[in-house]
Short mmCIF file of C-alpha atoms in Angstrom, two decimals:
data_model
loop_
_atom_site.label_atom_id
_atom_site.label_comp_id
_atom_site.label_asym_id
_atom_site.label_seq_id
_atom_site.Cartn_x
_atom_site.Cartn_y
_atom_site.Cartn_z
CA MET O 70 -44.11 -92.92 143.52
CA THR O 71 -40.85 -91.37 144.66
CA ALA O 72 -40.12 -92.11 148.31
CA VAL O 73 -38.38 -89.60 150.56
CA VAL O 74 -36.84 -90.84 153.82
CA LEU O 75 -36.13 -88.22 156.48
CA ALA O 76 -33.01 -89.29 158.38
CA GLY O 77 -31.72 -86.12 160.01
CA ASP O 78 -31.52 -85.55 163.77
CA ARG O 79 -33.48 -82.96 165.73
CA SER O 80 -30.71 -82.81 168.35
CA LYS O 81 -27.26 -84.32 168.75
CA SER O 82 -27.84 -84.58 172.51
CA ASP O 83 -30.66 -87.09 172.04
CA ALA O 84 -30.10 -90.33 173.99
CA LEU O 85 -30.72 -92.42 170.88
CA VAL O 86 -28.16 -90.45 168.88
CA GLU O 87 -25.61 -90.99 171.62
CA ARG O 88 -26.50 -94.69 171.83
CA SER O 89 -25.91 -95.13 168.10
CA GLY O 90 -22.20 -94.45 168.54
CA ALA O 91 -22.20 -92.93 165.06
CA GLY O 92 -23.66 -89.52 165.85
CA ALA O 93 -26.96 -90.26 164.05
CA LYS O 94 -30.18 -91.86 165.24
CA ALA O 95 -30.77 -93.38 161.79
CA LEU O 96 -27.66 -95.51 162.28
CA LEU O 97 -28.80 -97.26 165.46
CA ASP O 98 -27.84 -100.92 165.26
CA LEU O 99 -30.79 -103.27 164.87
CA GLY O 100 -30.07 -106.90 164.17
CA GLY O 101 -26.54 -106.08 163.09
CA GLU O 102 -27.36 -103.31 160.62
CA PRO O 103 -28.28 -99.60 160.66
CA MET O 104 -31.94 -98.93 161.40
CA VAL O 105 -32.41 -96.81 158.26
CA LEU O 106 -31.25 -99.69 156.09
CA ARG O 107 -34.37 -101.62 157.03
CA VAL O 108 -36.53 -98.73 155.86
CA LEU O 109 -34.63 -98.40 152.58
CA ARG O 110 -34.92 -102.12 151.93
CA ALA O 111 -38.69 -102.09 152.50
CA LEU O 112 -39.06 -99.23 150.04
CA GLY O 113 -36.76 -100.93 147.54
CA GLU O 114 -38.91 -104.06 147.61
CA ALA O 115 -42.21 -102.19 147.29
CA ARG O 116 -43.83 -102.31 143.86
CA ALA O 117 -45.24 -98.80 144.23
CA ILE O 118 -41.85 -97.11 144.65
CA ARG O 119 -39.85 -96.04 141.60
CA ARG O 120 -36.93 -94.35 143.34
CA VAL O 121 -35.83 -93.31 146.82
CA VAL O 122 -34.27 -90.12 148.17
CA LEU O 123 -32.54 -90.32 151.56
CA ALA O 124 -32.35 -86.95 153.33
CA GLY O 125 -29.64 -87.48 155.94
CA PRO O 126 -27.88 -88.39 158.05
CA GLU O 127 -24.80 -86.20 157.68
CA ARG O 128 -22.31 -87.60 155.20
CA GLU O 129 -19.66 -88.00 157.89
CA ALA O 130 -22.01 -90.29 159.81
CA VAL O 131 -22.99 -92.22 156.66
CA ASP O 132 -19.34 -92.90 155.89
CA ARG O 133 -18.96 -94.53 159.31
CA ALA O 134 -21.63 -97.11 158.42
CA PRO O 135 -20.11 -99.50 155.82
CA ALA O 136 -23.34 -101.48 155.37
CA LEU O 137 -25.25 -98.32 154.47
CA VAL O 138 -22.50 -97.07 152.14
CA SER O 139 -22.52 -100.42 150.36
CA TYR O 140 -26.30 -100.31 149.97
CA LEU O 141 -26.27 -96.75 148.66
CA ASP O 142 -23.62 -97.69 146.11
CA GLY O 143 -25.68 -100.56 144.75
CA ALA O 144 -29.29 -99.38 145.03
CA ALA O 145 -31.34 -96.69 143.31
CA VAL O 146 -31.10 -94.37 146.32
CA GLU O 147 -30.06 -90.73 146.13
CA TRP O 148 -28.51 -89.27 149.30
CA GLN O 149 -28.98 -85.62 150.22
CA PRO O 150 -27.77 -83.81 153.34
CA PRO O 151 -30.36 -83.14 156.05
CA ARG O 152 -31.66 -79.61 156.50
CA VAL O 153 -32.32 -77.75 159.75
CA SER O 154 -35.60 -79.58 160.44
CA PRO O 155 -37.63 -82.49 159.05
CA SER O 156 -40.19 -80.17 157.45
CA THR O 157 -37.44 -78.13 155.79
CA SER O 158 -35.78 -81.33 154.53
CA ALA O 159 -39.08 -82.51 153.08
CA TYR O 160 -39.73 -79.16 151.42
CA GLU O 161 -36.24 -78.84 149.94
CA VAL O 162 -36.07 -82.41 148.66
CA MET O 163 -39.44 -82.10 146.94
CA GLN O 164 -38.21 -79.02 145.06
CA ASP O 165 -35.98 -81.39 143.06
CA ILE O 166 -38.76 -83.85 142.25
CA PRO O 167 -40.94 -83.15 139.19
CA PRO O 168 -44.21 -81.55 140.41
CA GLU O 169 -46.41 -84.11 138.67
CA GLU O 170 -44.68 -87.00 140.46
CA PRO O 171 -46.44 -88.30 143.60
CA VAL O 172 -44.23 -88.45 146.69
CA LEU O 173 -44.37 -90.86 149.62
CA LEU O 174 -42.71 -89.52 152.76
CA THR O 175 -41.51 -91.59 155.70
CA THR O 176 -38.78 -91.55 158.34
CA ALA O 177 -35.60 -93.45 159.17
CA ASP O 178 -36.93 -94.48 162.60
CA HIS O 179 -39.54 -96.81 161.07
CA PRO O 180 -37.57 -100.11 161.10
CA LEU O 181 -40.58 -102.45 161.09
CA LEU O 182 -41.86 -100.97 157.84
CA THR O 183 -42.45 -103.58 155.14
CA ALA O 184 -43.01 -103.52 151.39
CA GLU O 185 -46.56 -104.78 152.06
CA ILE O 186 -47.32 -101.77 154.26
CA VAL O 187 -45.77 -99.38 151.74
CA ASP O 188 -47.75 -100.82 148.84
CA ALA O 189 -51.02 -100.81 150.80
CA PHE O 190 -50.55 -97.15 151.74
CA ALA O 191 -49.50 -96.14 148.22
CA ARG O 192 -52.35 -98.03 146.55
CA GLN O 193 -55.01 -96.48 148.76
CA SER O 194 -53.43 -93.03 148.46
CA LEU O 195 -53.51 -93.10 144.67
CA VAL O 196 -57.05 -94.39 144.32
CA ASP O 197 -58.77 -91.16 145.43
CA ASP O 198 -58.69 -87.71 143.88
CA VAL O 199 -56.99 -85.93 146.79
CA ASP O 200 -53.89 -83.81 147.37
CA VAL O 201 -52.50 -85.35 150.55
CA THR O 202 -52.95 -88.57 152.50
CA VAL O 203 -51.77 -89.51 155.97
CA GLY O 204 -51.31 -93.04 157.25
CA LEU O 205 -53.02 -94.07 160.49
CA ALA O 206 -53.42 -97.39 162.30
CA PRO O 207 -56.30 -98.22 164.67
CA HIS O 208 -55.09 -97.99 168.25
CA ALA O 209 -56.77 -101.32 169.02
CA VAL O 210 -54.75 -103.02 166.29
CA VAL O 211 -51.51 -101.54 167.65
CA LEU O 212 -52.34 -102.68 171.19
CA GLU O 213 -53.22 -106.16 169.98
CA GLY O 214 -49.83 -106.46 168.32
CA TYR O 215 -47.91 -104.73 171.11
CA PRO O 216 -49.81 -104.96 174.44
CA GLY O 217 -48.96 -102.16 176.83
CA ILE O 218 -47.16 -100.01 174.28
CA ARG O 219 -47.32 -96.27 174.92
CA LYS O 220 -48.28 -94.27 171.85
CA THR O 221 -49.73 -90.85 171.15
CA VAL O 222 -53.40 -91.58 170.43
CA LEU O 223 -55.70 -89.45 168.27
CA ARG O 224 -59.22 -89.89 169.65
CA PHE O 225 -62.15 -89.20 167.34
CA SER O 226 -65.83 -90.08 167.56
CA ASP O 227 -65.38 -92.83 164.99
CA GLY O 228 -62.25 -94.39 166.43
CA GLU O 229 -58.84 -94.02 168.05
CA PHE O 230 -55.76 -93.96 165.83
CA CYS O 231 -51.97 -93.84 165.95
CA GLY O 232 -49.80 -92.07 163.41
CA CYS O 233 -47.69 -94.18 161.05
CA ASN O 234 -45.04 -91.73 159.79
CA LEU O 235 -46.41 -92.27 156.30
CA PHE O 236 -47.55 -89.34 154.16
CA ALA O 237 -48.27 -88.94 150.46
CA PHE O 238 -48.15 -85.69 148.48
CA LEU O 239 -50.09 -86.54 145.35
CA THR O 240 -50.36 -83.20 143.55
CA PRO O 241 -48.20 -80.09 143.23
CA GLU O 242 -50.69 -78.32 145.50
CA GLY O 243 -50.33 -81.01 148.13
CA ARG O 244 -46.68 -80.19 148.63
CA GLN O 245 -47.68 -76.81 150.04
CA ILE O 246 -48.56 -78.57 153.27
CA ALA O 247 -44.84 -78.61 154.11
CA ALA O 248 -45.14 -74.94 155.07
CA PHE O 249 -47.99 -75.78 157.47
CA TRP O 250 -45.94 -78.68 158.81
CA ARG O 251 -43.25 -76.23 159.90
CA LYS O 252 -45.81 -74.52 162.14
CA ILE O 253 -46.94 -77.70 163.86
CA GLU O 254 -43.65 -79.62 163.88
CA GLN O 255 -42.96 -78.95 167.54
CA GLN O 256 -46.52 -79.96 168.47
CA ARG O 257 -46.47 -83.40 166.88
CA LYS O 258 -46.93 -85.15 170.26
CA LYS O 259 -49.71 -82.77 171.38
CA PRO O 260 -52.91 -83.55 169.44
CA LEU O 261 -54.95 -80.88 171.23
CA ARG O 262 -52.69 -78.07 170.03
CA VAL O 263 -52.84 -79.36 166.46
CA ILE O 264 -56.62 -79.74 166.64
CA GLY O 265 -56.73 -76.24 168.11
CA MET O 266 -55.58 -74.86 164.78
CA LEU O 267 -59.02 -75.84 163.49
CA GLY O 268 -60.75 -73.64 166.07
CA TRP O 269 -61.83 -73.91 169.70
CA TRP O 270 -65.14 -75.56 168.83
CA ALA O 271 -63.15 -78.37 167.23
CA VAL O 272 -61.07 -78.67 170.41
CA ILE O 273 -64.20 -78.97 172.54
CA ARG O 274 -65.72 -81.57 170.26
CA TYR O 275 -62.41 -83.48 170.17
CA ARG O 276 -62.21 -83.48 173.98
CA LEU O 277 -65.78 -84.73 174.19
CA GLY O 278 -65.13 -87.42 171.59
CA LEU O 279 -67.60 -85.85 169.16
CA LEU O 280 -65.28 -84.91 166.28
CA PRO O 281 -65.12 -87.51 163.48
CA LEU O 282 -61.77 -88.09 161.79
CA GLU O 283 -63.10 -87.32 158.31
CA GLU O 284 -64.60 -84.03 159.49
CA ALA O 285 -61.34 -83.02 161.19
CA LEU O 286 -59.40 -83.63 157.98
CA ALA O 287 -62.04 -81.80 155.95
CA LYS O 288 -61.73 -78.76 158.23
CA LEU O 289 -57.95 -78.84 158.00
CA GLY O 290 -58.17 -79.23 154.24
CA LYS O 291 -60.52 -76.27 153.97
CA ARG O 292 -58.14 -74.13 155.99
CA LEU O 293 -55.23 -75.09 153.76
CA GLY O 294 -57.13 -75.20 150.48
CA LEU O 295 -56.30 -78.88 150.05
CA ARG O 296 -58.08 -82.22 149.85
CA ILE O 297 -56.76 -84.42 152.66
CA ARG O 298 -57.68 -88.02 153.44
CA ALA O 299 -56.60 -90.59 156.00
CA VAL O 300 -55.45 -94.03 154.91
CA VAL O 301 -56.24 -96.45 157.73
CA LEU O 302 -53.83 -99.38 157.72
CA PRO O 303 -54.57 -102.71 159.45
CA TYR O 304 -50.94 -103.25 160.46
CA ALA O 305 -49.64 -102.79 164.01
CA ASN O 306 -46.06 -102.50 162.68
CA ALA O 307 -47.05 -99.46 160.63
CA ALA O 308 -47.35 -97.41 163.83
CA ILE O 309 -44.08 -98.47 165.46
CA ASP O 310 -41.27 -95.94 165.37
CA VAL O 311 -38.20 -95.48 167.55
CA ASP O 312 -38.60 -92.37 169.69
CA SER O 313 -37.14 -93.69 172.95
CA ILE O 314 -34.88 -96.35 174.45
CA ALA O 315 -38.03 -98.32 175.32
CA ASP O 316 -39.11 -98.21 171.66
CA LEU O 317 -35.65 -99.39 170.61
CA ASP O 318 -35.80 -102.34 173.01
CA LEU O 319 -39.29 -103.23 171.77
CA VAL O 320 -38.21 -103.21 168.13
CA GLN O 321 -35.07 -105.21 168.91
CA THR O 322 -37.18 -107.83 170.69
CA THR O 323 -39.55 -107.98 167.72
CA ILE O 324 -36.67 -108.46 165.29
CA ASP O 325 -35.12 -111.18 167.46
CA ARG O 326 -38.32 -113.25 167.57
#
């Protein structure tokens, strides 16, 4: 697969961007190196990944991170400038990737990602005849690994899950979901609004805990004309991203163990 890493910033006024000192969240220092470098290294070590495209941060910010510049010079990573939003970056980058080539999408704020997680997600994504897969981790697994952590939880009748910032676009048709992503991008932390796009009956069933995950994805797939499947990963680290100062402190503590 070709891996695409989204490393642009939604806002320059974000506290994490300011804390980075480099004008880019992806360049937050973790264990003496930029956060995004950990993601790139995990992808580089994964057997399932053939090449990597890094979308962002801005070149000016990259040039202020010598460790990242050195890695980009020596690894099979192609840098592209970030676009106006993550969904636009994903869409534009995939235009340059041959349509028959499956794409794995992740983000720069995923510093606990490992090659093992990447390979598990890629292997399960490729085994089924579907257009798109999305990585999820059981909420119970995440809590066991990180007691007390606050995460957005997707509650279905067959389980509670956390997103993993891992997506696979396995067919040319699957890439069309980027257009839908633009519509829901601002609602990513509000599951009810996203579920609402499936209809009010789905919202009611979701609120009552009666909507199974597979059925929800089937309804979404029918609306989009795509085959969508969840890949459930048994790794707490797969669901850990850096969205706040508290997340950053948690990841730093994990790295320092």
